[in-house]
Amino acid sequence: MTDDTWSPPHILLAVDLVILTLRETHLHVLLVERGIEPYRGCAALPGGFLNNDREGLLAAAHRELDEEADLDATQLHLEQLGTYGDANRDPRGRVVSVTYLAIAPRLPEPTAGTDAARAAWRPVDAIVSGELPLAFDHDVIIADGIERARSKLEHTPLATAFCEPVFTISDLQQVYEAVWGVDLDPRNFYRKVQKVPNFLLPVDAERRVTKGRPARLFTAGPATTLHPPIPRPDHTASRQGE
């Protein structure tokens, strides 16, 4: 760059959170009602700008989890989802959002953060179908978060992040069905998960009482990838929260 008049563009950096959990066997995402402009009164993902010029991205994600949802980042699955920086995504100026995907079982009722009027769990179906419009490009971000979760269920033990520390295979099947948006045959599912080494570890000391025979209990095993994978049915590959 030889033009001495050039200066770097002014860019604001934000962190947004796609927080997923299962509620009554349905996949939900945490949304807040914005209490300030722009998009005051609209539903949006929890998040915000960096607290200062020395705050790291992951530290900001941990802080937002605590402020917006009263969640401890060390007690859930957290991974970076992507970066969103279209020039016109925010009317306040050039804002780049680094987004994180967070997953945990049976998350509590949320408490609104400092710039939100209220917070609530909403079924992802309402967002992906367009029934519930969102601020900024948060519908795109949520769709990407859902697809990330759907894809990783095939090849990684991510599904166990939606479960309690001890769970049944039926509990795990409910996760796959909720995230993929399909009904799965219980016997086939049982065989598939049992074929994956170190995916699940049996808990022999406890059994959950059911109407029929007691269900076997498991905990997450040490596997980081699933081999063989558990492929989702082909007709769900392009579904969006049906």
mmCIF file of C-alpha atoms in Angstrom:
data_model
loop_
_atom_site.group_PDB
_atom_site.id
_atom_site.type_symbol
_atom_site.label_atom_id
_atom_site.label_comp_id
_atom_site.label_asym_id
_atom_site.label_seq_id
_atom_site.Cartn_x
_atom_site.Cartn_y
_atom_site.Cartn_z
ATOM 1 C CA MET A 1 0.000 0.000 0.000
ATOM 2 C CA THR A 2 1.726 3.139 -1.226
ATOM 3 C CA ASP A 3 -1.067 5.661 -0.597
ATOM 4 C CA ASP A 4 -0.075 7.536 2.574
ATOM 5 C CA THR A 5 -3.661 8.734 3.007
ATOM 6 C CA TRP A 6 -4.966 5.191 3.545
ATOM 7 C CA SER A 7 -6.089 4.220 7.011
ATOM 8 C CA PRO A 8 -7.607 0.925 8.176
ATOM 9 C CA PRO A 9 -11.426 0.816 8.261
ATOM 10 C CA HIS A 10 -13.197 1.207 11.572
ATOM 11 C CA ILE A 11 -14.575 -2.219 12.488
ATOM 12 C CA LEU A 12 -16.419 -3.251 15.639
ATOM 13 C CA LEU A 13 -16.020 -6.800 16.923
ATOM 14 C CA ALA A 14 -18.835 -8.709 18.623
ATOM 15 C CA VAL A 15 -19.392 -12.198 19.991
ATOM 16 C CA ASP A 16 -22.763 -13.949 19.557
ATOM 17 C CA LEU A 17 -23.943 -17.256 21.008
ATOM 18 C CA VAL A 18 -26.055 -20.046 19.541
ATOM 19 C CA ILE A 19 -27.079 -21.927 22.701
ATOM 20 C CA LEU A 20 -28.923 -25.174 22.009
ATOM 21 C CA THR A 21 -30.677 -27.538 24.390
ATOM 22 C CA LEU A 22 -33.508 -30.072 24.373
ATOM 23 C CA ARG A 23 -36.741 -29.153 26.130
ATOM 24 C CA GLU A 24 -39.515 -31.752 26.162
ATOM 25 C CA THR A 25 -37.679 -33.679 23.404
ATOM 26 C CA HIS A 26 -37.603 -30.654 21.071
ATOM 27 C CA LEU A 27 -34.536 -28.670 20.024
ATOM 28 C CA HIS A 28 -34.569 -25.107 21.401
ATOM 29 C CA VAL A 29 -32.320 -22.074 21.045
ATOM 30 C CA LEU A 30 -31.916 -19.227 23.509
ATOM 31 C CA LEU A 31 -33.151 -15.860 22.216
ATOM 32 C CA VAL A 32 -33.350 -12.448 23.834
ATOM 33 C CA GLU A 33 -35.667 -9.545 23.120
ATOM 34 C CA ARG A 34 -33.483 -6.563 22.299
ATOM 35 C CA GLY A 35 -34.012 -3.685 24.678
ATOM 36 C CA ILE A 36 -32.056 -1.119 22.646
ATOM 37 C CA GLU A 37 -31.795 0.044 19.060
ATOM 38 C CA PRO A 38 -31.240 -1.191 16.458
ATOM 39 C CA TYR A 39 -34.018 -3.780 16.252
ATOM 40 C CA ARG A 40 -35.441 -2.829 19.622
ATOM 41 C CA GLY A 41 -38.158 -5.330 20.562
ATOM 42 C CA CYS A 42 -36.947 -7.949 18.066
ATOM 43 C CA ALA A 43 -35.722 -11.413 18.946
ATOM 44 C CA ALA A 44 -31.977 -11.951 18.651
ATOM 45 C CA LEU A 45 -29.143 -14.167 19.759
ATOM 46 C CA PRO A 46 -27.478 -13.303 23.065
ATOM 47 C CA GLY A 47 -24.148 -11.598 22.657
ATOM 48 C CA GLY A 48 -22.445 -8.242 22.502
ATOM 49 C CA PHE A 49 -19.318 -6.262 21.748
ATOM 50 C CA LEU A 50 -15.965 -6.999 23.324
ATOM 51 C CA ASN A 51 -15.751 -5.497 26.788
ATOM 52 C CA ASN A 52 -12.455 -3.759 26.043
ATOM 53 C CA ASP A 53 -9.569 -3.902 23.558
ATOM 54 C CA ARG A 54 -7.747 -6.516 25.655
ATOM 55 C CA GLU A 55 -10.572 -9.040 26.012
ATOM 56 C CA GLY A 56 -10.081 -12.263 24.062
ATOM 57 C CA LEU A 57 -12.823 -13.818 21.956
ATOM 58 C CA LEU A 58 -13.200 -16.924 24.093
ATOM 59 C CA ALA A 59 -13.185 -14.823 27.262
ATOM 60 C CA ALA A 60 -15.936 -12.673 25.756
ATOM 61 C CA ALA A 61 -17.971 -15.790 24.936
ATOM 62 C CA HIS A 62 -17.589 -17.013 28.524
ATOM 63 C CA ARG A 63 -18.622 -13.595 29.840
ATOM 64 C CA GLU A 64 -21.685 -13.424 27.589
ATOM 65 C CA LEU A 65 -22.741 -16.921 28.655
ATOM 66 C CA ASP A 66 -22.613 -15.792 32.255
ATOM 67 C CA GLU A 67 -24.281 -12.406 31.717
ATOM 68 C CA GLU A 68 -26.950 -13.424 29.201
ATOM 69 C CA ALA A 69 -27.829 -16.933 30.373
ATOM 70 C CA ASP A 70 -26.250 -17.383 33.815
ATOM 71 C CA LEU A 71 -24.326 -20.373 32.428
ATOM 72 C CA ASP A 72 -20.870 -21.611 33.372
ATOM 73 C CA ALA A 73 -18.902 -22.182 30.169
ATOM 74 C CA THR A 74 -16.877 -24.951 31.808
ATOM 75 C CA GLN A 75 -20.045 -27.015 32.306
ATOM 76 C CA LEU A 76 -21.128 -27.209 28.655
ATOM 77 C CA HIS A 77 -19.880 -27.922 25.172
ATOM 78 C CA LEU A 78 -18.555 -24.744 23.535
ATOM 79 C CA GLU A 79 -16.970 -24.382 20.112
ATOM 80 C CA GLN A 80 -16.436 -21.556 17.652
ATOM 81 C CA LEU A 81 -19.062 -21.689 14.910
ATOM 82 C CA GLY A 82 -17.997 -19.046 12.413
ATOM 83 C CA THR A 83 -17.385 -15.402 11.549
ATOM 84 C CA TYR A 84 -20.030 -13.157 10.004
ATOM 85 C CA GLY A 85 -18.951 -9.871 8.470
ATOM 86 C CA ASP A 86 -21.171 -8.751 5.592
ATOM 87 C CA ALA A 87 -20.812 -5.008 5.231
ATOM 88 C CA ASN A 88 -24.523 -4.269 5.723
ATOM 89 C CA ARG A 89 -25.346 -6.760 8.477
ATOM 90 C CA ASP A 90 -25.587 -4.066 11.172
ATOM 91 C CA PRO A 91 -27.001 -0.536 10.659
ATOM 92 C CA ARG A 92 -24.610 0.860 13.304
ATOM 93 C CA GLY A 93 -21.639 0.371 11.025
ATOM 94 C CA ARG A 94 -19.174 -2.346 10.095
ATOM 95 C CA VAL A 95 -19.649 -5.027 12.748
ATOM 96 C CA VAL A 96 -17.980 -8.431 12.548
ATOM 97 C CA SER A 97 -19.480 -11.153 14.727
ATOM 98 C CA VAL A 98 -17.524 -14.191 15.888
ATOM 99 C CA THR A 99 -20.124 -16.774 16.898
ATOM 100 C CA TYR A 100 -19.931 -19.718 19.270
ATOM 101 C CA LEU A 101 -22.087 -22.830 19.495
ATOM 102 C CA ALA A 102 -22.949 -23.906 23.050
ATOM 103 C CA ILE A 103 -24.742 -27.136 23.972
ATOM 104 C CA ALA A 104 -25.849 -28.535 27.319
ATOM 105 C CA PRO A 105 -28.704 -30.657 28.699
ATOM 106 C CA ARG A 106 -31.770 -29.314 30.481
ATOM 107 C CA LEU A 107 -30.609 -25.727 30.679
ATOM 108 C CA PRO A 108 -32.520 -23.540 33.155
ATOM 109 C CA GLU A 109 -34.943 -20.733 32.415
ATOM 110 C CA PRO A 110 -32.830 -17.801 31.244
ATOM 111 C CA THR A 111 -32.408 -14.331 32.689
ATOM 112 C CA ALA A 112 -32.164 -11.359 30.343
ATOM 113 C CA GLY A 113 -28.811 -9.561 30.168
ATOM 114 C CA THR A 114 -28.026 -5.886 30.482
ATOM 115 C CA ASP A 115 -29.272 -4.770 27.044
ATOM 116 C CA ALA A 116 -32.137 -7.261 26.665
ATOM 117 C CA ALA A 117 -35.748 -6.843 27.758
ATOM 118 C CA ARG A 118 -36.295 -10.574 28.261
ATOM 119 C CA ALA A 119 -34.872 -13.964 27.307
ATOM 120 C CA ALA A 120 -36.585 -17.241 26.441
ATOM 121 C CA TRP A 121 -36.038 -20.655 24.921
ATOM 122 C CA ARG A 122 -37.649 -20.882 21.491
ATOM 123 C CA PRO A 123 -38.089 -23.990 19.298
ATOM 124 C CA VAL A 124 -35.734 -23.894 16.338
ATOM 125 C CA ASP A 125 -38.599 -24.823 14.016
ATOM 126 C CA ALA A 126 -40.090 -21.344 14.506
ATOM 127 C CA ILE A 127 -36.841 -19.675 13.459
ATOM 128 C CA VAL A 128 -35.870 -21.854 10.517
ATOM 129 C CA SER A 129 -39.396 -21.753 9.068
ATOM 130 C CA GLY A 130 -39.368 -17.941 9.161
ATOM 131 C CA GLU A 131 -42.309 -17.818 11.569
ATOM 132 C CA LEU A 132 -40.187 -15.851 14.044
ATOM 133 C CA PRO A 133 -38.157 -13.071 12.380
ATOM 134 C CA LEU A 134 -34.846 -12.184 13.987
ATOM 135 C CA ALA A 135 -32.591 -9.149 14.170
ATOM 136 C CA PHE A 136 -29.482 -8.774 12.005
ATOM 137 C CA ASP A 137 -28.473 -12.004 10.223
ATOM 138 C CA HIS A 138 -29.156 -14.180 13.250
ATOM 139 C CA ASP A 139 -31.485 -16.490 11.301
ATOM 140 C CA VAL A 140 -28.532 -17.420 9.083
ATOM 141 C CA ILE A 141 -26.279 -17.933 12.102
ATOM 142 C CA ILE A 142 -28.831 -20.203 13.805
ATOM 143 C CA ALA A 143 -29.319 -22.237 10.639
ATOM 144 C CA ASP A 144 -25.539 -22.700 10.455
ATOM 145 C CA GLY A 145 -25.443 -23.735 14.115
ATOM 146 C CA ILE A 146 -28.175 -26.327 13.600
ATOM 147 C CA GLU A 147 -26.426 -27.743 10.552
ATOM 148 C CA ARG A 148 -23.132 -27.909 12.470
ATOM 149 C CA ALA A 149 -24.847 -29.908 15.219
ATOM 150 C CA ARG A 150 -26.616 -32.167 12.714
ATOM 151 C CA SER A 151 -23.411 -32.918 10.862
ATOM 152 C CA LYS A 152 -21.315 -33.546 13.973
ATOM 153 C CA LEU A 153 -23.867 -36.022 15.341
ATOM 154 C CA GLU A 154 -22.872 -38.312 12.491
ATOM 155 C CA HIS A 155 -19.132 -38.344 13.130
ATOM 156 C CA THR A 156 -18.552 -37.211 16.735
ATOM 157 C CA PRO A 157 -20.029 -37.937 20.193
ATOM 158 C CA LEU A 158 -21.612 -34.446 20.292
ATOM 159 C CA ALA A 159 -25.040 -35.972 21.035
ATOM 160 C CA THR A 160 -23.885 -36.844 24.554
ATOM 161 C CA ALA A 161 -23.472 -33.112 25.272
ATOM 162 C CA PHE A 162 -27.279 -32.850 25.135
ATOM 163 C CA CYS A 163 -27.619 -35.634 27.740
ATOM 164 C CA GLU A 164 -27.243 -35.778 31.489
ATOM 165 C CA PRO A 165 -24.011 -37.418 32.735
ATOM 166 C CA VAL A 166 -25.873 -40.747 32.988
ATOM 167 C CA PHE A 167 -28.461 -41.573 30.339
ATOM 168 C CA THR A 168 -30.224 -44.346 28.457
ATOM 169 C CA ILE A 169 -29.916 -45.123 24.776
ATOM 170 C CA SER A 170 -33.521 -43.969 24.484
ATOM 171 C CA ASP A 171 -32.421 -40.567 25.831
ATOM 172 C CA LEU A 172 -29.649 -40.474 23.241
ATOM 173 C CA GLN A 173 -32.070 -41.431 20.474
ATOM 174 C CA GLN A 174 -34.288 -38.500 21.446
ATOM 175 C CA VAL A 175 -31.310 -36.205 20.854
ATOM 176 C CA TYR A 176 -30.693 -37.564 17.365
ATOM 177 C CA GLU A 177 -34.396 -37.346 16.515
ATOM 178 C CA ALA A 178 -34.737 -33.781 17.805
ATOM 179 C CA VAL A 179 -31.615 -32.442 16.090
ATOM 180 C CA TRP A 180 -32.130 -34.315 12.815
ATOM 181 C CA GLY A 181 -35.907 -33.829 12.811
ATOM 182 C CA VAL A 182 -36.727 -37.486 12.125
ATOM 183 C CA ASP A 183 -38.092 -40.592 13.814
ATOM 184 C CA LEU A 184 -35.574 -43.420 14.148
ATOM 185 C CA ASP A 185 -36.189 -47.118 14.597
ATOM 186 C CA PRO A 186 -35.165 -47.952 18.200
ATOM 187 C CA ARG A 187 -33.708 -51.388 17.415
ATOM 188 C CA ASN A 188 -31.610 -50.121 14.507
ATOM 189 C CA PHE A 189 -30.414 -47.146 16.530
ATOM 190 C CA TYR A 190 -29.468 -49.373 19.467
ATOM 191 C CA ARG A 191 -27.399 -51.621 17.190
ATOM 192 C CA LYS A 192 -25.645 -48.697 15.533
ATOM 193 C CA VAL A 193 -24.536 -46.961 18.723
ATOM 194 C CA GLN A 194 -23.418 -50.237 20.270
ATOM 195 C CA LYS A 195 -21.161 -50.888 17.265
ATOM 196 C CA VAL A 196 -19.141 -47.709 17.862
ATOM 197 C CA PRO A 197 -16.160 -48.414 20.142
ATOM 198 C CA ASN A 198 -15.851 -46.122 23.181
ATOM 199 C CA PHE A 199 -18.911 -44.062 22.240
ATOM 200 C CA LEU A 200 -20.849 -45.167 25.320
ATOM 201 C CA LEU A 201 -19.708 -46.795 28.535
ATOM 202 C CA PRO A 202 -22.212 -48.871 30.556
ATOM 203 C CA VAL A 203 -22.994 -47.842 34.127
ATOM 204 C CA ASP A 204 -23.602 -51.175 35.805
ATOM 205 C CA ALA A 205 -24.333 -49.907 39.289
ATOM 206 C CA GLU A 206 -27.553 -48.088 38.427
ATOM 207 C CA ARG A 207 -30.731 -48.788 36.492
ATOM 208 C CA ARG A 208 -33.610 -46.511 35.731
ATOM 209 C CA VAL A 209 -37.063 -47.934 36.480
ATOM 210 C CA THR A 210 -39.418 -47.983 33.470
ATOM 211 C CA LYS A 211 -42.826 -49.481 32.766
ATOM 212 C CA GLY A 212 -41.140 -52.448 31.126
ATOM 213 C CA ARG A 213 -37.836 -53.980 32.002
ATOM 214 C CA PRO A 214 -35.179 -51.671 33.502
ATOM 215 C CA ALA A 215 -33.235 -49.663 30.944
ATOM 216 C CA ARG A 216 -29.465 -49.898 30.818
ATOM 217 C CA LEU A 217 -27.640 -46.750 31.802
ATOM 218 C CA PHE A 218 -24.593 -45.286 30.050
ATOM 219 C CA THR A 219 -22.168 -42.420 30.248
ATOM 220 C CA ALA A 220 -20.124 -40.791 27.498
ATOM 221 C CA GLY A 221 -17.041 -42.757 26.532
ATOM 222 C CA PRO A 222 -13.595 -41.446 25.543
ATOM 223 C CA ALA A 223 -14.184 -41.542 21.777
ATOM 224 C CA THR A 224 -13.663 -38.249 19.949
ATOM 225 C CA THR A 225 -14.849 -39.556 16.574
ATOM 226 C CA LEU A 226 -17.456 -42.173 15.710
ATOM 227 C CA HIS A 227 -16.201 -45.071 13.629
ATOM 228 C CA PRO A 228 -18.290 -46.374 12.058
ATOM 229 C CA PRO A 229 -20.267 -43.127 11.809
ATOM 230 C CA ILE A 230 -24.006 -42.881 12.427
ATOM 231 C CA PRO A 231 -25.325 -41.395 9.163
ATOM 232 C CA ARG A 232 -28.524 -39.388 9.170
ATOM 233 C CA PRO A 233 -31.217 -40.503 6.728
ATOM 234 C CA ASP A 234 -30.657 -39.012 3.285
ATOM 235 C CA HIS A 235 -33.976 -37.178 3.175
ATOM 236 C CA THR A 236 -33.014 -35.042 6.201
ATOM 237 C CA ALA A 237 -29.841 -33.687 4.652
ATOM 238 C CA SER A 238 -31.563 -30.505 3.430
ATOM 239 C CA ARG A 239 -34.312 -30.259 6.046
ATOM 240 C CA GLN A 240 -34.335 -27.158 8.215
ATOM 241 C CA GLY A 241 -35.988 -27.874 11.559
ATOM 242 C CA GLU A 242 -39.040 -29.776 10.358
#
